[in-house]
mmCIF file of C-alpha atoms and ligand atoms in Angstrom:
data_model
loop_
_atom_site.group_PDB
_atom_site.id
_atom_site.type_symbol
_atom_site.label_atom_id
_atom_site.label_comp_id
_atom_site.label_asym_id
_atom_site.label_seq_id
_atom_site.Cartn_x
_atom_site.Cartn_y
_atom_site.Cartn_z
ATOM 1 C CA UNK M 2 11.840 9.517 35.841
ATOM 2 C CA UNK M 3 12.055 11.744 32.729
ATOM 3 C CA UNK M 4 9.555 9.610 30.258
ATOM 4 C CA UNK M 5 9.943 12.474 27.405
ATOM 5 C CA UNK M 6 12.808 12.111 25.447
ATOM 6 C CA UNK M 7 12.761 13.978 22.226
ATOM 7 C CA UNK M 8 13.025 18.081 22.021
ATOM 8 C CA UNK M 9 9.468 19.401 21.443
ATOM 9 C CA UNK M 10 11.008 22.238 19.253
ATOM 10 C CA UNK M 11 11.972 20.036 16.335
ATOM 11 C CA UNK M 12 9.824 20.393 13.122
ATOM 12 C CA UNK M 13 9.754 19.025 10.359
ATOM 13 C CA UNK M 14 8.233 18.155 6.773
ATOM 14 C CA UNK M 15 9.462 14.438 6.009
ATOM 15 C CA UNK M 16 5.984 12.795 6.671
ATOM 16 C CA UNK M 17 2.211 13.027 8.189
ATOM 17 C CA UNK M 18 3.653 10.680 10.033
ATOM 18 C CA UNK M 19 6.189 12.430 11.995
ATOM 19 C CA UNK M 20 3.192 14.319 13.601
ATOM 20 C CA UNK M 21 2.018 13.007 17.196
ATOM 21 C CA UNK M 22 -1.861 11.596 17.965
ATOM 22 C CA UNK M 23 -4.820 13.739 17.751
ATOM 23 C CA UNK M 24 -6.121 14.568 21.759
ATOM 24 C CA UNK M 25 -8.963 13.352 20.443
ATOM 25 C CA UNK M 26 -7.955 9.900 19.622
ATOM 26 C CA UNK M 27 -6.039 9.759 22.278
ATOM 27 C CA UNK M 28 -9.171 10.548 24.333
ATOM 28 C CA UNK M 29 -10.507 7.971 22.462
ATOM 29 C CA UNK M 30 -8.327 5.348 23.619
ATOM 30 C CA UNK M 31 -8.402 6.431 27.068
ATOM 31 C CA UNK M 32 -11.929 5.791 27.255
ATOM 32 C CA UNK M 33 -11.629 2.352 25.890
ATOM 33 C CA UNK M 34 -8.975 1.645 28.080
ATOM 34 C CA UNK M 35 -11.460 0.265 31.328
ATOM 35 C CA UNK M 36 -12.262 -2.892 31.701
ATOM 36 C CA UNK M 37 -12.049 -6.008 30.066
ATOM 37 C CA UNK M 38 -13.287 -6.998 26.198
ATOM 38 C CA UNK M 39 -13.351 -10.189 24.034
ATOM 39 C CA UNK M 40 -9.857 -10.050 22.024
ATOM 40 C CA UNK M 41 -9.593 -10.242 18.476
ATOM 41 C CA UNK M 42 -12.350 -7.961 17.196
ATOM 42 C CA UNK M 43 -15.322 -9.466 19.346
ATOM 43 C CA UNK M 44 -15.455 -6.174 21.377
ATOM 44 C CA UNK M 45 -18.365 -3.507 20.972
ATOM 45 C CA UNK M 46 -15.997 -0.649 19.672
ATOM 46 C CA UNK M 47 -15.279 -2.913 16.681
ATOM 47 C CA UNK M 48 -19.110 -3.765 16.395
ATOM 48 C CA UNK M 49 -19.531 -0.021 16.725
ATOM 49 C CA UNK M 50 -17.138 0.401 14.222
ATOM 50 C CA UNK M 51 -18.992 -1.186 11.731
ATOM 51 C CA UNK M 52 -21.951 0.918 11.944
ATOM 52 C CA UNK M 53 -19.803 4.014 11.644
ATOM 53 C CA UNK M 54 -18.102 2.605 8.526
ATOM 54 C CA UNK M 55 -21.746 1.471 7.069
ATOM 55 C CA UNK M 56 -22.540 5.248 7.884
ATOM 56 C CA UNK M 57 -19.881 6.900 5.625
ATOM 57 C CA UNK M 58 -19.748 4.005 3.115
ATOM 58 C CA UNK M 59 -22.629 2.267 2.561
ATOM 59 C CA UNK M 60 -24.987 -0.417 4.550
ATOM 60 C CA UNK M 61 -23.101 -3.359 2.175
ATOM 61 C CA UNK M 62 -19.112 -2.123 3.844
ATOM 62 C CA UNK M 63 -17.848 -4.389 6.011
ATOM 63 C CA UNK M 64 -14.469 -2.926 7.772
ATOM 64 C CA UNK M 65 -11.483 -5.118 8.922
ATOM 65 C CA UNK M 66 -8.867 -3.347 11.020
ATOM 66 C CA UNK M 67 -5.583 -4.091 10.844
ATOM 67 C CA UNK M 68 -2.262 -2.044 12.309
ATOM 68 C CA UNK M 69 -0.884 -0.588 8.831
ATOM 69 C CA UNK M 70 -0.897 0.420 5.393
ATOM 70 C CA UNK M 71 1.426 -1.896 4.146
ATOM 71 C CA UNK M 72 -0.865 -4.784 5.993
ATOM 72 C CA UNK M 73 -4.122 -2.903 4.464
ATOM 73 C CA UNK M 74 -2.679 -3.361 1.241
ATOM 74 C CA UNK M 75 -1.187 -6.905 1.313
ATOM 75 C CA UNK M 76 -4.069 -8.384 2.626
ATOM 76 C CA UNK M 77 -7.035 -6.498 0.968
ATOM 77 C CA UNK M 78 -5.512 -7.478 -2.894
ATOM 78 C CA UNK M 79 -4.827 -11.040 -1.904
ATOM 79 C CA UNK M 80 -8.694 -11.098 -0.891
ATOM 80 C CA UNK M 81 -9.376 -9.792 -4.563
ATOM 81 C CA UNK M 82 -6.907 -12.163 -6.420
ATOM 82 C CA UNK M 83 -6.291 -15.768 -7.150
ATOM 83 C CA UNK M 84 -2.942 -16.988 -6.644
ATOM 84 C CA UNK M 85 -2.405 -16.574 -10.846
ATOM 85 C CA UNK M 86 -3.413 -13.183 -10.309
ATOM 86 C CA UNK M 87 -1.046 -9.739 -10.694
ATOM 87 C CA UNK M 88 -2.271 -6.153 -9.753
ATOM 88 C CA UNK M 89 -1.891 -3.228 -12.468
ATOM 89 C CA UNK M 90 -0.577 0.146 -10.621
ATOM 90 C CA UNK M 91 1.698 3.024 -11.834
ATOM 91 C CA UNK M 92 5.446 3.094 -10.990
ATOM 92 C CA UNK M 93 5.216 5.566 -7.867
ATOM 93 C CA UNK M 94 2.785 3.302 -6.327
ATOM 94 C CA UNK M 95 3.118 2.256 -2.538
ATOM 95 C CA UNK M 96 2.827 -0.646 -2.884
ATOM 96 C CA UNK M 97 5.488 -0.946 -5.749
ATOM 97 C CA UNK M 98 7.858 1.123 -3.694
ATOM 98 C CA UNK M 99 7.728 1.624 -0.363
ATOM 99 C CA UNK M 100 6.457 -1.829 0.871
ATOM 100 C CA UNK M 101 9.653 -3.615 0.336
ATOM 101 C CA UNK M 102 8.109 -6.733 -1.958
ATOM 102 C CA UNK M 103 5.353 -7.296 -0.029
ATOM 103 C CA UNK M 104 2.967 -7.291 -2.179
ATOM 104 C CA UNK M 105 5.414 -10.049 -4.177
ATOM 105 C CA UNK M 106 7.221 -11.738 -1.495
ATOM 106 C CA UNK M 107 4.268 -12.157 1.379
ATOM 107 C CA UNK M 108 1.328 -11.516 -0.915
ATOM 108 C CA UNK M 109 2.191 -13.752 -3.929
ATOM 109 C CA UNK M 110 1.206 -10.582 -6.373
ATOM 110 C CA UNK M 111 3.154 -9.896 -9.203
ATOM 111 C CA UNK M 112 2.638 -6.227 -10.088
ATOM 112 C CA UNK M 113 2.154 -4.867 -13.814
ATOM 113 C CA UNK M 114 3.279 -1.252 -13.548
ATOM 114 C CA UNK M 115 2.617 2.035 -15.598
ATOM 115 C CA UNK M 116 4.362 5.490 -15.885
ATOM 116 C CA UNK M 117 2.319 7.898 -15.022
ATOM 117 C CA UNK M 118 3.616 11.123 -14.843
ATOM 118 C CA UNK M 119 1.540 12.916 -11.907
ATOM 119 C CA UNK M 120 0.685 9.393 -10.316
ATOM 120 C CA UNK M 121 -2.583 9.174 -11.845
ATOM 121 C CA UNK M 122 -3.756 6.239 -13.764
ATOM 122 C CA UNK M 123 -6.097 6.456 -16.560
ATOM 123 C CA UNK M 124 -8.088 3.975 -18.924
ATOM 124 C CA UNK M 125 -5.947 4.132 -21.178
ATOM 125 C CA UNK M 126 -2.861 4.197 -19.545
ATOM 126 C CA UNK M 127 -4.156 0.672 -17.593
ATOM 127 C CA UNK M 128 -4.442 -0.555 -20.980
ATOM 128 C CA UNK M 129 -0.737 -0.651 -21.651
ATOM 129 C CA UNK M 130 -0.677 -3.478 -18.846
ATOM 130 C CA UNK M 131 -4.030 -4.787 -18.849
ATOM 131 C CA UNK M 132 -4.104 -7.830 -21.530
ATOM 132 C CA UNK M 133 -3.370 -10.922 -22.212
ATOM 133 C CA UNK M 134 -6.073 -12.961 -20.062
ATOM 134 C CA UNK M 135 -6.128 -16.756 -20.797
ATOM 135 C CA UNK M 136 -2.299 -16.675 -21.788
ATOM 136 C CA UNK M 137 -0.511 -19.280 -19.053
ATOM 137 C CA UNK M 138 2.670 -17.025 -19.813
ATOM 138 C CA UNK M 139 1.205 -13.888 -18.360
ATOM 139 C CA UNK M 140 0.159 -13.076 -14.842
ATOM 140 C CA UNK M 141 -3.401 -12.358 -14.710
ATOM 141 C CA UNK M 142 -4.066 -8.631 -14.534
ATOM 142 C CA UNK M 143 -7.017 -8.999 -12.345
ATOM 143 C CA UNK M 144 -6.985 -5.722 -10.274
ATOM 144 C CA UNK M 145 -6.077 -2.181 -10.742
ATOM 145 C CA UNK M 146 -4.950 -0.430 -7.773
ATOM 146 C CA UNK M 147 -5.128 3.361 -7.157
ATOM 147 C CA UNK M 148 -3.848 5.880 -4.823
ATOM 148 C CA UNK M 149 -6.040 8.663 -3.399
ATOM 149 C CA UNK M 150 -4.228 10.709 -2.431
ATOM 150 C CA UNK M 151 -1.963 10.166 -4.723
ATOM 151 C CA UNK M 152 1.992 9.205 -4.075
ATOM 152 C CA UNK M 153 2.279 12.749 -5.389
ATOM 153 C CA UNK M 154 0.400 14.642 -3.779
ATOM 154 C CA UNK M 155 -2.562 14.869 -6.667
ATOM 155 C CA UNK M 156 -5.830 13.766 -6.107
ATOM 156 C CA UNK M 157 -8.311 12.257 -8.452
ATOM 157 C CA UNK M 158 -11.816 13.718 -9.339
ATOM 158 C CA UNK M 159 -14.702 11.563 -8.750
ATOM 159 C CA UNK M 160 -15.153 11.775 -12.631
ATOM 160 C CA UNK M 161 -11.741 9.945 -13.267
ATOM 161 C CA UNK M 162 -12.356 7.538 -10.791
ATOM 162 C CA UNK M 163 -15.331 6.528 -12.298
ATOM 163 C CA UNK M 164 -14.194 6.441 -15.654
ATOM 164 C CA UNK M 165 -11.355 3.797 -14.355
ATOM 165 C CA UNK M 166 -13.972 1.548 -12.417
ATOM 166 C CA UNK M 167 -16.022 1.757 -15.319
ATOM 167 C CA UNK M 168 -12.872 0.460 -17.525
ATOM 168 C CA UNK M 169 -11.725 -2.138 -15.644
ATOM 169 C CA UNK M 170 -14.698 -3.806 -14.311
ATOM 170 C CA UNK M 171 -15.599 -3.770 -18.284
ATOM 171 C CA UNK M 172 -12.616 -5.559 -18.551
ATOM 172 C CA UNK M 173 -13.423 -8.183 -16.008
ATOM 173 C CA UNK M 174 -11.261 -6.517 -13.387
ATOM 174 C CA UNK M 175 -11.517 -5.163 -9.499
ATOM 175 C CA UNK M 176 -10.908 -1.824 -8.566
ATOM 176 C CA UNK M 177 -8.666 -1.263 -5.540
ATOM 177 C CA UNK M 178 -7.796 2.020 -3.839
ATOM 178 C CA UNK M 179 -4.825 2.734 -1.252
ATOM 179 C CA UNK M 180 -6.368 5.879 0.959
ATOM 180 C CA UNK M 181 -3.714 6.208 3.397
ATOM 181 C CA UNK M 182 -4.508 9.559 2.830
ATOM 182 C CA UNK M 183 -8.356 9.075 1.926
ATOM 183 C CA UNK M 184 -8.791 12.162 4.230
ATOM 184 C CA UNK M 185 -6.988 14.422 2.763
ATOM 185 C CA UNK M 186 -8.767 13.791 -0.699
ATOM 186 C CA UNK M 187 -12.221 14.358 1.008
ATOM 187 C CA UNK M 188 -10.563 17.683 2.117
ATOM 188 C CA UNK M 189 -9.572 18.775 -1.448
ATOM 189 C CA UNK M 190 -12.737 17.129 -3.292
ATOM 190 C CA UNK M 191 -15.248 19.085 -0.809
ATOM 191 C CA UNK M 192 -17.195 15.842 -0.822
ATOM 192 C CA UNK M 193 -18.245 12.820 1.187
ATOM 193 C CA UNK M 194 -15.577 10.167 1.386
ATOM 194 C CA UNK M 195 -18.472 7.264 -0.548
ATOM 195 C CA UNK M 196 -18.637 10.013 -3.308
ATOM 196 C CA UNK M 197 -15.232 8.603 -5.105
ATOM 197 C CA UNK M 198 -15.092 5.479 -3.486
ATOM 198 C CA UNK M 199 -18.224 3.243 -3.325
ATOM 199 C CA UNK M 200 -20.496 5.686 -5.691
ATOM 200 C CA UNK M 201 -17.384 6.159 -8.215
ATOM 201 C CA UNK M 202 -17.224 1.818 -8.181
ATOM 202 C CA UNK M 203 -14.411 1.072 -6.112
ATOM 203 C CA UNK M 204 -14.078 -2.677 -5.200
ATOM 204 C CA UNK M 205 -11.957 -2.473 -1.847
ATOM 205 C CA UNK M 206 -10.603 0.291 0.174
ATOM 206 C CA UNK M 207 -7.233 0.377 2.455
ATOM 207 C CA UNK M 208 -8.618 3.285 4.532
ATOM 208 C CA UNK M 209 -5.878 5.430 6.197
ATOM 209 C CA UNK M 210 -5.766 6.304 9.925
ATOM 210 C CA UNK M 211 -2.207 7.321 11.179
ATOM 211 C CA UNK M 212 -1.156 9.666 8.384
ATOM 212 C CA UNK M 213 -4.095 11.627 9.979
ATOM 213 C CA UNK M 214 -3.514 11.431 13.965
ATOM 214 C CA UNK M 215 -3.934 7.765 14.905
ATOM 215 C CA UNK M 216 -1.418 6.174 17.364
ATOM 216 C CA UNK M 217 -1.475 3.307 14.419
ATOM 217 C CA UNK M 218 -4.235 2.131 12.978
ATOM 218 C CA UNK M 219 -5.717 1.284 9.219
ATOM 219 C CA UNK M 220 -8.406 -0.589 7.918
ATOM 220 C CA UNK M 221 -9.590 -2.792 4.700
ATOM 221 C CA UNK M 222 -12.996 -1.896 3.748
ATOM 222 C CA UNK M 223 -14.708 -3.847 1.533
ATOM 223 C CA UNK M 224 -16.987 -2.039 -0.546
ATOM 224 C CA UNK M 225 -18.432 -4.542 -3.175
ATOM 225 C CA UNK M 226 -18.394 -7.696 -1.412
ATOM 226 C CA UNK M 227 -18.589 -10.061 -4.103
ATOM 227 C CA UNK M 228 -14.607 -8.420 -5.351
ATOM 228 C CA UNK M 229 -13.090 -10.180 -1.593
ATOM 229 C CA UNK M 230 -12.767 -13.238 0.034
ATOM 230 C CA UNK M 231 -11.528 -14.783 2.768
ATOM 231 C CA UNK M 232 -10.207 -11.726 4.827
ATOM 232 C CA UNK M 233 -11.889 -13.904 7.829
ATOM 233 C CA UNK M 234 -8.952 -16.007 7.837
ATOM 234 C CA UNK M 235 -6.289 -13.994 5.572
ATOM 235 C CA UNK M 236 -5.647 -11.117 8.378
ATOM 236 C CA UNK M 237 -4.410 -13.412 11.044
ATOM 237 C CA UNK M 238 -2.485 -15.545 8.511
ATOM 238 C CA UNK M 239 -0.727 -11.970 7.268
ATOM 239 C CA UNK M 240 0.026 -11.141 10.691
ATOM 240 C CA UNK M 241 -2.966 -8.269 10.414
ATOM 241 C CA UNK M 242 -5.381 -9.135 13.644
ATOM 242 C CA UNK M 243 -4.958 -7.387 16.447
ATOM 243 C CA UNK M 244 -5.913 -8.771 19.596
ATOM 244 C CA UNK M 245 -6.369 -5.330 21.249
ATOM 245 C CA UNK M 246 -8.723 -4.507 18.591
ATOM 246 C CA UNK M 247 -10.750 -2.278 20.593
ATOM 247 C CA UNK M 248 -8.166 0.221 20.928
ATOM 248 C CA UNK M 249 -7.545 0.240 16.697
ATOM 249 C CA UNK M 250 -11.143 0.472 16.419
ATOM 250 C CA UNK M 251 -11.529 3.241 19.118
ATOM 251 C CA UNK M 252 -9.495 5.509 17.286
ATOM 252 C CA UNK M 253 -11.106 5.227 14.165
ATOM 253 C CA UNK M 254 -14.090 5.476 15.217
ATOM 254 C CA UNK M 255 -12.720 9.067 17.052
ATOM 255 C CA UNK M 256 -11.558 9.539 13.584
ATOM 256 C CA UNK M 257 -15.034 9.376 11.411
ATOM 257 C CA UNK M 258 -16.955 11.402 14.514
ATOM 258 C CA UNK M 259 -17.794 15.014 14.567
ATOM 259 C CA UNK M 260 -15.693 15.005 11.071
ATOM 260 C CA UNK M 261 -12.223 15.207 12.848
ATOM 261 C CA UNK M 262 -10.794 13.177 9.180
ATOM 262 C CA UNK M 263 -11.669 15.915 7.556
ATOM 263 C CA UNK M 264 -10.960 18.888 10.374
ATOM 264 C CA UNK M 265 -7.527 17.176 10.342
ATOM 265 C CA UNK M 266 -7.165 16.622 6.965
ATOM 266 C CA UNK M 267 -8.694 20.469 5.411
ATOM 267 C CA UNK M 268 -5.851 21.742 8.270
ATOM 268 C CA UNK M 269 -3.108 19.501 6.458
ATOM 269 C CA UNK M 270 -3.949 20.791 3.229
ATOM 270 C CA UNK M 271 -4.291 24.545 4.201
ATOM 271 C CA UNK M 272 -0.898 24.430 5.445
ATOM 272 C CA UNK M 273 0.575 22.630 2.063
ATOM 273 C CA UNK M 274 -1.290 25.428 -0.167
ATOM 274 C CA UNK M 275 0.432 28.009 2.370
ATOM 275 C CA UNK M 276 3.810 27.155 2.102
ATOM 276 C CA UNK M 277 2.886 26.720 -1.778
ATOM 277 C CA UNK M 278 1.809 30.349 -1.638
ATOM 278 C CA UNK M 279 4.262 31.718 0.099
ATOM 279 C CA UNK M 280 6.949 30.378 -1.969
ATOM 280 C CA UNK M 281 4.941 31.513 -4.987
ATOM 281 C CA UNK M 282 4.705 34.614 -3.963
ATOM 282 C CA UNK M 283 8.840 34.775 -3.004
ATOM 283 C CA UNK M 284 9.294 33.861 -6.577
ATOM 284 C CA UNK M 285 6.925 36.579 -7.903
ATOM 285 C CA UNK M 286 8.528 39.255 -5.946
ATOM 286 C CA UNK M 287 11.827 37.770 -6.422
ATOM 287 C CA UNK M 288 12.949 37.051 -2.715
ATOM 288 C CA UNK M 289 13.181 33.292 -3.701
ATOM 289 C CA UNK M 290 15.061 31.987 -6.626
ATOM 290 C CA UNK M 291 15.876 28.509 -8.057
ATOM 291 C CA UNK M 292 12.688 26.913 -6.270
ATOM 292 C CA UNK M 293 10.584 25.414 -8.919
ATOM 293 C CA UNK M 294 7.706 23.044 -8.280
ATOM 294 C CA UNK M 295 6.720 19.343 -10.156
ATOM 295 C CA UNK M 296 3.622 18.693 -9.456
ATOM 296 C CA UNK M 297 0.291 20.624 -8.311
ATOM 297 C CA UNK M 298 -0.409 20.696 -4.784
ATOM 298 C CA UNK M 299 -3.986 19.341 -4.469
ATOM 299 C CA UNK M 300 -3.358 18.159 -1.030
ATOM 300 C CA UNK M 301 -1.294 18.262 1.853
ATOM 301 C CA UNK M 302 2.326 17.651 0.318
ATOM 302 C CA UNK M 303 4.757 19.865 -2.101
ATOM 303 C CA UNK M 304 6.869 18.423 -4.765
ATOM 304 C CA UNK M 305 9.634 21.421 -5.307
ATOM 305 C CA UNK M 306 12.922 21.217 -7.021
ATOM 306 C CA UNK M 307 15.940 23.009 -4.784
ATOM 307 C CA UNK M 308 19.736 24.047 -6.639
ATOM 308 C CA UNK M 309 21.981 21.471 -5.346
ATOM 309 C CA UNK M 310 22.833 21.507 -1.936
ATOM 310 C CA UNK M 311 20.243 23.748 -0.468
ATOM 311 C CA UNK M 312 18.036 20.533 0.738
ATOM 312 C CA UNK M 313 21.072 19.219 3.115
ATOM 313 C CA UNK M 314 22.023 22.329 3.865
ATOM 314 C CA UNK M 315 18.058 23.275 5.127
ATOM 315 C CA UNK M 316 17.969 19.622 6.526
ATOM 316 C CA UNK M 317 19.781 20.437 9.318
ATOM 317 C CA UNK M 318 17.219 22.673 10.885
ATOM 318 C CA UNK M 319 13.947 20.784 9.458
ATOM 319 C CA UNK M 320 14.015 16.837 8.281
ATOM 320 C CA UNK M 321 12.079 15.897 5.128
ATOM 321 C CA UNK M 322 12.905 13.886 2.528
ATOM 322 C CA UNK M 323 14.202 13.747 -1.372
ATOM 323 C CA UNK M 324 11.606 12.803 -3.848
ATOM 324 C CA UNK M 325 14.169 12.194 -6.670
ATOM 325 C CA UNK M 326 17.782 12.827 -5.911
ATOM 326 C CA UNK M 327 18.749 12.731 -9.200
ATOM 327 C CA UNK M 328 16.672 16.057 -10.024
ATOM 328 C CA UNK M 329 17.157 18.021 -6.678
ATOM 329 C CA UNK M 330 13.643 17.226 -5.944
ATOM 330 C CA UNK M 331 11.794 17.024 -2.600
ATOM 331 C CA UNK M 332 9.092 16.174 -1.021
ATOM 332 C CA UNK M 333 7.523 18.450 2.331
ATOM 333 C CA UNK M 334 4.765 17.012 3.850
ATOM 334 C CA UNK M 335 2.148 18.689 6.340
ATOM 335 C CA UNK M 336 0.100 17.183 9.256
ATOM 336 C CA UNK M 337 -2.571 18.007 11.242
ATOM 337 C CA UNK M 338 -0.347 19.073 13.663
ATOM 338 C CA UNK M 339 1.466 21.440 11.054
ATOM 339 C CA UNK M 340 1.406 25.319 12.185
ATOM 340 C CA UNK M 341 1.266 28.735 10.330
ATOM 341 C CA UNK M 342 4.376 29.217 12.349
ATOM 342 C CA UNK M 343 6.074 25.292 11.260
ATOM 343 C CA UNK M 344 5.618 27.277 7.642
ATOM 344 C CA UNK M 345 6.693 30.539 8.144
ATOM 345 C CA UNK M 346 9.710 29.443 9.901
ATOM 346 C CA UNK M 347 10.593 26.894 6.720
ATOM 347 C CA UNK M 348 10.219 29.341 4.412
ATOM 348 C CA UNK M 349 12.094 31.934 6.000
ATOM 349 C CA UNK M 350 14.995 29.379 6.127
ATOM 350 C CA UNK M 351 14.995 28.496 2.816
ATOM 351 C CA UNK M 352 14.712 32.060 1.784
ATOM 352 C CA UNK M 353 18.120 32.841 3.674
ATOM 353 C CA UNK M 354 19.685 29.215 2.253
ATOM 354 C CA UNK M 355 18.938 30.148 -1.158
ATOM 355 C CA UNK M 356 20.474 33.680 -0.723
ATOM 356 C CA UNK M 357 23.725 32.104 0.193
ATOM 357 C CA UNK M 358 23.235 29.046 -2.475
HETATM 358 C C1 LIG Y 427 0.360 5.831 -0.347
HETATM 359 C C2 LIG Y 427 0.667 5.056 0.891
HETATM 360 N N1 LIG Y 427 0.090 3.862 1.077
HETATM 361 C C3 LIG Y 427 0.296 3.156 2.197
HETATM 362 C C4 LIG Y 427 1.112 3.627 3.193
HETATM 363 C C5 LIG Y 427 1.179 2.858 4.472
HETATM 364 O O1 LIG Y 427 2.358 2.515 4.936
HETATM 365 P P1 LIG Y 427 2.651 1.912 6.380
HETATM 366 O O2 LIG Y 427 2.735 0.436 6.199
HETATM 367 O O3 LIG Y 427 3.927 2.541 6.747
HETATM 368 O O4 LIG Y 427 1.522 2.258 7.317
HETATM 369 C C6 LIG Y 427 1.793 4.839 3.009
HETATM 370 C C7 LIG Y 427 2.773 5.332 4.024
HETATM 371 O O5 LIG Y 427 3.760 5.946 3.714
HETATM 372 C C8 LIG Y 427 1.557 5.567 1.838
HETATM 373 O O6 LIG Y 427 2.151 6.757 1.634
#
């Protein structure tokens, strides 16, 4: 029986996602996969877990696996919030975005959004939402959330992320960050991941697993734990508990040993800044023309603007997705899969598609 389906020689750029599990996770899971263990999180690699997560974050975390982002998300703000309660975040946001009402529909948040440019919040930008507490008109902005990395591909300093836990909890608020790709900040910060997440004063963490070589796998971290409550109960009422947990733990626990977030994660980025560099250097020499770029690649994605046509044209050899149709802008996305070849193939191609463009 031929179990392998899909052609091995197709590449692409259209997500971390796209990119296979790490042989180390999968080793992971292959160890864990003997025997018997008590369901629903009572097994050692989740109580192991734990300790690993106390390790990187602090003895006060307390981790909660769950299969997703979206789920990470959902159900870590709804432990922050009251049912009056709405979640400030900019425009580009996840969890605005790409979680199809979630938050709203199964999470009962209403979201305040901001514009911000490179996907960064700031104090002052939260302060265009961030008012009217005690009016029964308004939903209660009661958390800020945050993306790090950002929806963009930026990353925030530990500085800025300070100065915004600093702001809101002044203003009575929670701080809440979506790090689906946590790892690949570490990466580009050159720092421990508690550096600009429980030492920078963030409130609760949705730490990211399969964006860096998990078979699936995410979890809620609670960093302060007087910002959550009730995640007990609210991950099997959200659909969140696994009752294979050991193998969701297993691979994050793979995941935070001998460093392989970060191996994984420095790779990802190395191969963004390459194809960045090697399409800066086509422009300098003038081999590539027409490519420009909107926004800084601090991680392991690329935000370029294409003349029309040349992204379906390139599409049919590599997948990856527009960023904004209505500007010719994409988005290409590395992995820790991605390979100097994956890169120098791509831009060879879109060297010889914009020659014909
Ligand atoms: C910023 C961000 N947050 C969360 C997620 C998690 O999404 P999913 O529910 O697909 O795991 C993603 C995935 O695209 C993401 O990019």
């Amino acid at each position: 029986m031929t179990l392998r389906l899909h052609d091995l020689d197709l590449r692409g750029f259209a997500s971390d996602n796209y990119a296979g599990i790490h042989p180390e996770v999968l080793d992971a899971i292959t160890a864990a996969n003997q025997g018997h263990q008590i369901a629903y999180g009572e097994d050692v690699y989740t109580a192991r877990l734990q300790q690993v997560f106390a390790e990187h974050f602090g003895d006060q975390a307390q981790v909660f696996p769950v299969f997703n982002g979206t789920g990470a998300n959902v159900v870590g703000l709804q432990s922050m919030l009251p049912r009056w309660g709405a979640v400030v975040c900019t425009s580009t946001a996840h969890i605005h975005t790409d979680e199809a009402g979630a938050p709203e529909r199964v999470g009962g948040i209403k979201l305040l959004t901001v514009d911000a440019p490179d996907g960064k919040l700031t104090p002052e930008l939260i302060d265009q939402q961030a008012w009217g507490w005690g009016d029964e008109h308004r939903a209660q902005p009661l958390v800020v959330s945050i993306t790090q990395t950002t929806e963009l591909g930026t990353a925030y300093t530990v500085d800025e992320v300070r100065a915004i836990a600093d702001h809101v909890h002044s203003l009575g608020m929670k701080l809440h960050m979506d790090g689906a790709r946590i790892s690949n900040a570490a990466a580009t910060l050159g720092l421990p991941l508690r550096a600009f997440t429980t030492d920078a004063g963030v409130d609760v963490l949705s730490f990211g697993g399969t964006k860096n070589g998990l078979l699936y796998g995410e979890a809620i971290v609670v960093l302060n734990p007087s910002a959550s409550e009730g995640l007990h109960y609210l991950r099997k009422l959200n659909m969140q508990l696994s009752s294979k947990m050991r193998f969701v733990s297993a691979q994050l626990i793979a995941l935070l040993t001998d460093d392989l977030y970060l191996r994984s994660a420095q790779h990802a980025n190395a191969m963004a800044a390459r194809l960045r560099g090697a399409l800066e250097a086509g422009i300098a020499d003038g081999s590539i023309q027409g490519v420009g770029f909107s926004q800084e690649t601090q991680a392991n994605g690329v935000f370029a603007t294409l003349p029309a046509g040349v992204a379906d044209r390139l599409r049919e050899h590599f997948r990856f997705y527009d960023w904004d149709a209505s500007r010719n802008e994409v988005r290409w996305m590395c992995s820790f899969d991605t390979s100097e070849q994956d890169i120098d193939d791509f831009v060879a191609a879109l060297t010889r598609e914009l020659a014909t463009a």
